[in-house]
Short mmCIF file of C-alpha atoms in Angstrom, two decimals:
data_model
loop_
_atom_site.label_atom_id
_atom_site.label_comp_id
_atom_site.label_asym_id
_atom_site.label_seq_id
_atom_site.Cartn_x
_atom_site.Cartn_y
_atom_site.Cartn_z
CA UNK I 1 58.30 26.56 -0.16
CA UNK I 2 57.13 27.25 -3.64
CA UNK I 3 53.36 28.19 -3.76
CA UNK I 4 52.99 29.28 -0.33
CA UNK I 5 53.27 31.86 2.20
CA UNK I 6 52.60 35.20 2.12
CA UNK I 7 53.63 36.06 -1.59
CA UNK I 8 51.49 33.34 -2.74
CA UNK I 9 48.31 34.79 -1.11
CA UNK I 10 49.53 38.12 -2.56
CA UNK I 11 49.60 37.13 -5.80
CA UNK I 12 46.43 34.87 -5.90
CA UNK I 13 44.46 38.35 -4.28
CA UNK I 14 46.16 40.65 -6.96
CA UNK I 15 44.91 38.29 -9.66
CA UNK I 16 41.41 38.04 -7.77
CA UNK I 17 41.29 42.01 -8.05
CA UNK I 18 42.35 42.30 -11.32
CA UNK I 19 39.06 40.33 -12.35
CA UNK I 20 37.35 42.38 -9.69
CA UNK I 21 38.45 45.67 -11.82
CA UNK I 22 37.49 43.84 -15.30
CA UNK I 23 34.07 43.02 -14.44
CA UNK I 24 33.58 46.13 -12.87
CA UNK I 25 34.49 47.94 -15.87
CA UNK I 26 32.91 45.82 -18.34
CA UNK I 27 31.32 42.98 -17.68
CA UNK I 28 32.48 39.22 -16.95
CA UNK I 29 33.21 39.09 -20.83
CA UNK I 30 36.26 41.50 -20.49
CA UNK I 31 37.77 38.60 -18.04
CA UNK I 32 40.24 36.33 -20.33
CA UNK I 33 43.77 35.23 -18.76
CA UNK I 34 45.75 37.85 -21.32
CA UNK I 35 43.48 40.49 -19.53
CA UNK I 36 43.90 39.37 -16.08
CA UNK I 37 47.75 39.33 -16.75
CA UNK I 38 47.80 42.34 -18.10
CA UNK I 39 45.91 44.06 -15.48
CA UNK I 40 47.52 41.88 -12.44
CA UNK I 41 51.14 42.73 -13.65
CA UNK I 42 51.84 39.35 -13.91
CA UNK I 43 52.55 36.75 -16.49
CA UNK I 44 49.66 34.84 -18.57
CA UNK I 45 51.57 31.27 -17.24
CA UNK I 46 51.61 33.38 -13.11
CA UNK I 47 47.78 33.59 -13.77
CA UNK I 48 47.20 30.15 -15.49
CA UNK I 49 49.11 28.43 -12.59
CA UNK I 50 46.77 29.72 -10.07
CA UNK I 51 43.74 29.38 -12.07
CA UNK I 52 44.00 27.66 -15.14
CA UNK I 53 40.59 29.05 -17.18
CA UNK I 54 38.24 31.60 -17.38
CA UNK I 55 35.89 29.92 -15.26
CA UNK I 56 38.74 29.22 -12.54
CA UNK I 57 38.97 32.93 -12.12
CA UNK I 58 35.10 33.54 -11.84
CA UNK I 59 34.96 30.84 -9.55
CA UNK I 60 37.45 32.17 -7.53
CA UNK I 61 36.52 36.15 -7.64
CA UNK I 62 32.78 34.94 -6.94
CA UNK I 63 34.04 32.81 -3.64
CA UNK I 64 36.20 35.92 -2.75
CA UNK I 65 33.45 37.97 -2.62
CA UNK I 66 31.69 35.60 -0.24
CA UNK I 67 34.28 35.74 1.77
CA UNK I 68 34.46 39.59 2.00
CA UNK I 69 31.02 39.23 2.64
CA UNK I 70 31.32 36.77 5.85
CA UNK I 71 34.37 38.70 7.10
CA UNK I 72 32.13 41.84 7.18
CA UNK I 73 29.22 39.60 9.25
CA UNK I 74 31.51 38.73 11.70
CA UNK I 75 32.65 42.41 12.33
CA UNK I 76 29.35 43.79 12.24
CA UNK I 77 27.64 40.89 14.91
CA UNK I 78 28.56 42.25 17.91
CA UNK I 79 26.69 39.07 20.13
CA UNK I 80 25.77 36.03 19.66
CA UNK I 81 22.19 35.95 19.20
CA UNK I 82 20.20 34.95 16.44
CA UNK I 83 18.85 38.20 16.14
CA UNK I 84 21.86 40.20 16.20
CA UNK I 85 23.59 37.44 13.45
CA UNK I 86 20.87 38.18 11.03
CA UNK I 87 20.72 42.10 11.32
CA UNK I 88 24.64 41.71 10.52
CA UNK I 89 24.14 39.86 7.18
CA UNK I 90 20.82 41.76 6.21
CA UNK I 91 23.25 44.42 6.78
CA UNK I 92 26.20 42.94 4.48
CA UNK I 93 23.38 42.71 2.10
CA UNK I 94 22.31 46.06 1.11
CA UNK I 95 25.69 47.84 0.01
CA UNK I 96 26.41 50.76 2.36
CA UNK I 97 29.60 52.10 0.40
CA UNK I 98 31.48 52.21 -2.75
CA UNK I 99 33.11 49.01 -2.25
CA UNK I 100 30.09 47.49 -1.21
CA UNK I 101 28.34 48.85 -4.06
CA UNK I 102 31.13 47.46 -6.29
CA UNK I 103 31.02 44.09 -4.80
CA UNK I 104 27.25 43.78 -5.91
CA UNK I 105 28.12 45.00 -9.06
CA UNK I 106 30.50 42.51 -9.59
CA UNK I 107 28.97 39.57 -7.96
CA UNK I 108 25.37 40.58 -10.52
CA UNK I 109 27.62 40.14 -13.56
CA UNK I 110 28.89 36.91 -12.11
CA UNK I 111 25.24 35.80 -11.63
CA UNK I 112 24.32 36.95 -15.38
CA UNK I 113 26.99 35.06 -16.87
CA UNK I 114 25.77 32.27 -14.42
CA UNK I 115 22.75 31.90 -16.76
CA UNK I 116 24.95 30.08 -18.93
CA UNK I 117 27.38 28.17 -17.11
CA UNK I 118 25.88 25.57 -15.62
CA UNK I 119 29.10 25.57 -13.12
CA UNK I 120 29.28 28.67 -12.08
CA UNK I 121 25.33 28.50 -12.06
CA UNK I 122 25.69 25.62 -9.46
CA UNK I 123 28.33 27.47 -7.21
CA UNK I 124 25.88 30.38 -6.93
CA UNK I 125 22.71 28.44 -6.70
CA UNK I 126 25.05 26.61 -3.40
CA UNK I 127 25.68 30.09 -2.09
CA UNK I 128 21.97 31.08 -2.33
CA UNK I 129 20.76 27.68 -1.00
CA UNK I 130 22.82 28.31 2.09
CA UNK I 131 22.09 31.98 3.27
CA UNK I 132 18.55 30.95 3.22
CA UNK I 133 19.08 28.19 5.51
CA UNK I 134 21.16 30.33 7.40
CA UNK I 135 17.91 32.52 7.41
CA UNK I 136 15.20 29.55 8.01
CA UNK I 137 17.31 29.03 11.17
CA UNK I 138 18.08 32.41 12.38
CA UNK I 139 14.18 33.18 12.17
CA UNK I 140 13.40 30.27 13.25
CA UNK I 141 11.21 29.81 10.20
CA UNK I 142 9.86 27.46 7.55
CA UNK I 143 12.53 27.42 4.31
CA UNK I 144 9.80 29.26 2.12
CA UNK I 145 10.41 32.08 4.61
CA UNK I 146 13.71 32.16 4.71
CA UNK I 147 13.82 32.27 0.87
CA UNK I 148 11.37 34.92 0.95
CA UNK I 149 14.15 36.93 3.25
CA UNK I 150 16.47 35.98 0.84
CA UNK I 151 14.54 37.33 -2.02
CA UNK I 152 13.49 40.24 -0.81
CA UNK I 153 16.92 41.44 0.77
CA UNK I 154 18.27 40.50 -2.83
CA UNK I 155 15.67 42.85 -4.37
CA UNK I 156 16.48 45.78 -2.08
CA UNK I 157 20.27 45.90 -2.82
CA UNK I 158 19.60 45.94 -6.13
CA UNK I 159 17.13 49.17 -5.86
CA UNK I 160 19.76 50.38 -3.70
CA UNK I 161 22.36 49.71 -6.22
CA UNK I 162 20.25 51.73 -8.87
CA UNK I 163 19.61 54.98 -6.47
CA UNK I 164 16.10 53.87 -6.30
CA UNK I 165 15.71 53.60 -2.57
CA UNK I 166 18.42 54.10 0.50
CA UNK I 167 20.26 52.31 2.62
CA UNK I 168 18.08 53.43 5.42
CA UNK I 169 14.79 53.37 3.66
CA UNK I 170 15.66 49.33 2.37
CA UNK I 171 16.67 48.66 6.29
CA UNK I 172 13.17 49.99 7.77
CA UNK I 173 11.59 47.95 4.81
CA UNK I 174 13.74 44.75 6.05
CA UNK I 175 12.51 45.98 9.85
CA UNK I 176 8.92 45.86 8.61
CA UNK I 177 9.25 42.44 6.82
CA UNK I 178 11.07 40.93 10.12
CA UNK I 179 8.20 42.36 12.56
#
């Protein structure tokens, strides 16, 4: 079957990490389809028939990171509890390791560029919207609280990103928050 399978999924994640590696390296306006080729190993018409713009691969890389993201929540919540679920994704939040790190590197230049794509803007504003939801109802809390989670667990990985606090010292600051 043309498109699918295995290879397919291979060659839509090799792509994915090829804008991963661009960003990463230079910002979201290194990303054009010659780039991603290049870098990918693949064709300009391999990369165009899996995402046909610019924006097509931002979309994508941005919903692959979210995805990373909820596969590492579901590893990390050991039970079923409230409780536990959101000490799992505070957890995801606040990058722990160079990939992690990365990740937020990557997924900041995605929300920088968001500034001025109303599309992309909307598919991040979506993400946001929902993981403080997902926080009103694991606190059992009002939304403004839940955005205030959301903010301030935002705000933490990025002085964690920039060396200016820990890991550890941004989780006792989450404890103190939740308490």
């Amino acid at each position: 079957m043309r498109g699918q399978g295995a290879a397919h999924d291979e060659r839509r994640s090799a792509i994915v990490e090829a804008v991963f590696a661009l960003v990463d390296a230079g910002g979201v306006d290194q990303v054009t389809v010659r780039r991603v080729a290049d870098r990918a190993g693949v064709s300009i018409g391999r990369v165009q028939h899996y995402f046909p713009t610019k924006d097509d691969l931002l979309r994508a890389a941005s919903v692959a990171i979210n995805e990373r993201g909820t596969q590492r929540v579901q590893e990390r919540a050991t039970g079923g509890d409230p409780g536990d679920v959101l000490r799992a994704v505070l957890s995801v939040l606040i990058p722990r390791d160079e990939d992690e790190r990365r990740l937020f590197r990557i997924q900041q230049s995605f929300e920088t560029y968001a500034l001025t794509n109303p599309e992309l803007a909307e598919h991040l504003k979506q993400g946001y919207t929902d993981l403080a939801a997902l926080f009103t109802l694991l606190l059992g809390s009002t939304e403004a609280e839940g955005h205030q989670l959301l903010a301030t667990s935002i705000g933490l990985a990025t002085l964690v990103l920039t060396n200016t606090i820990t890991p550890a010292q941004a989780d006792n600051i989450l404890a103190t928050e939740l308490a």
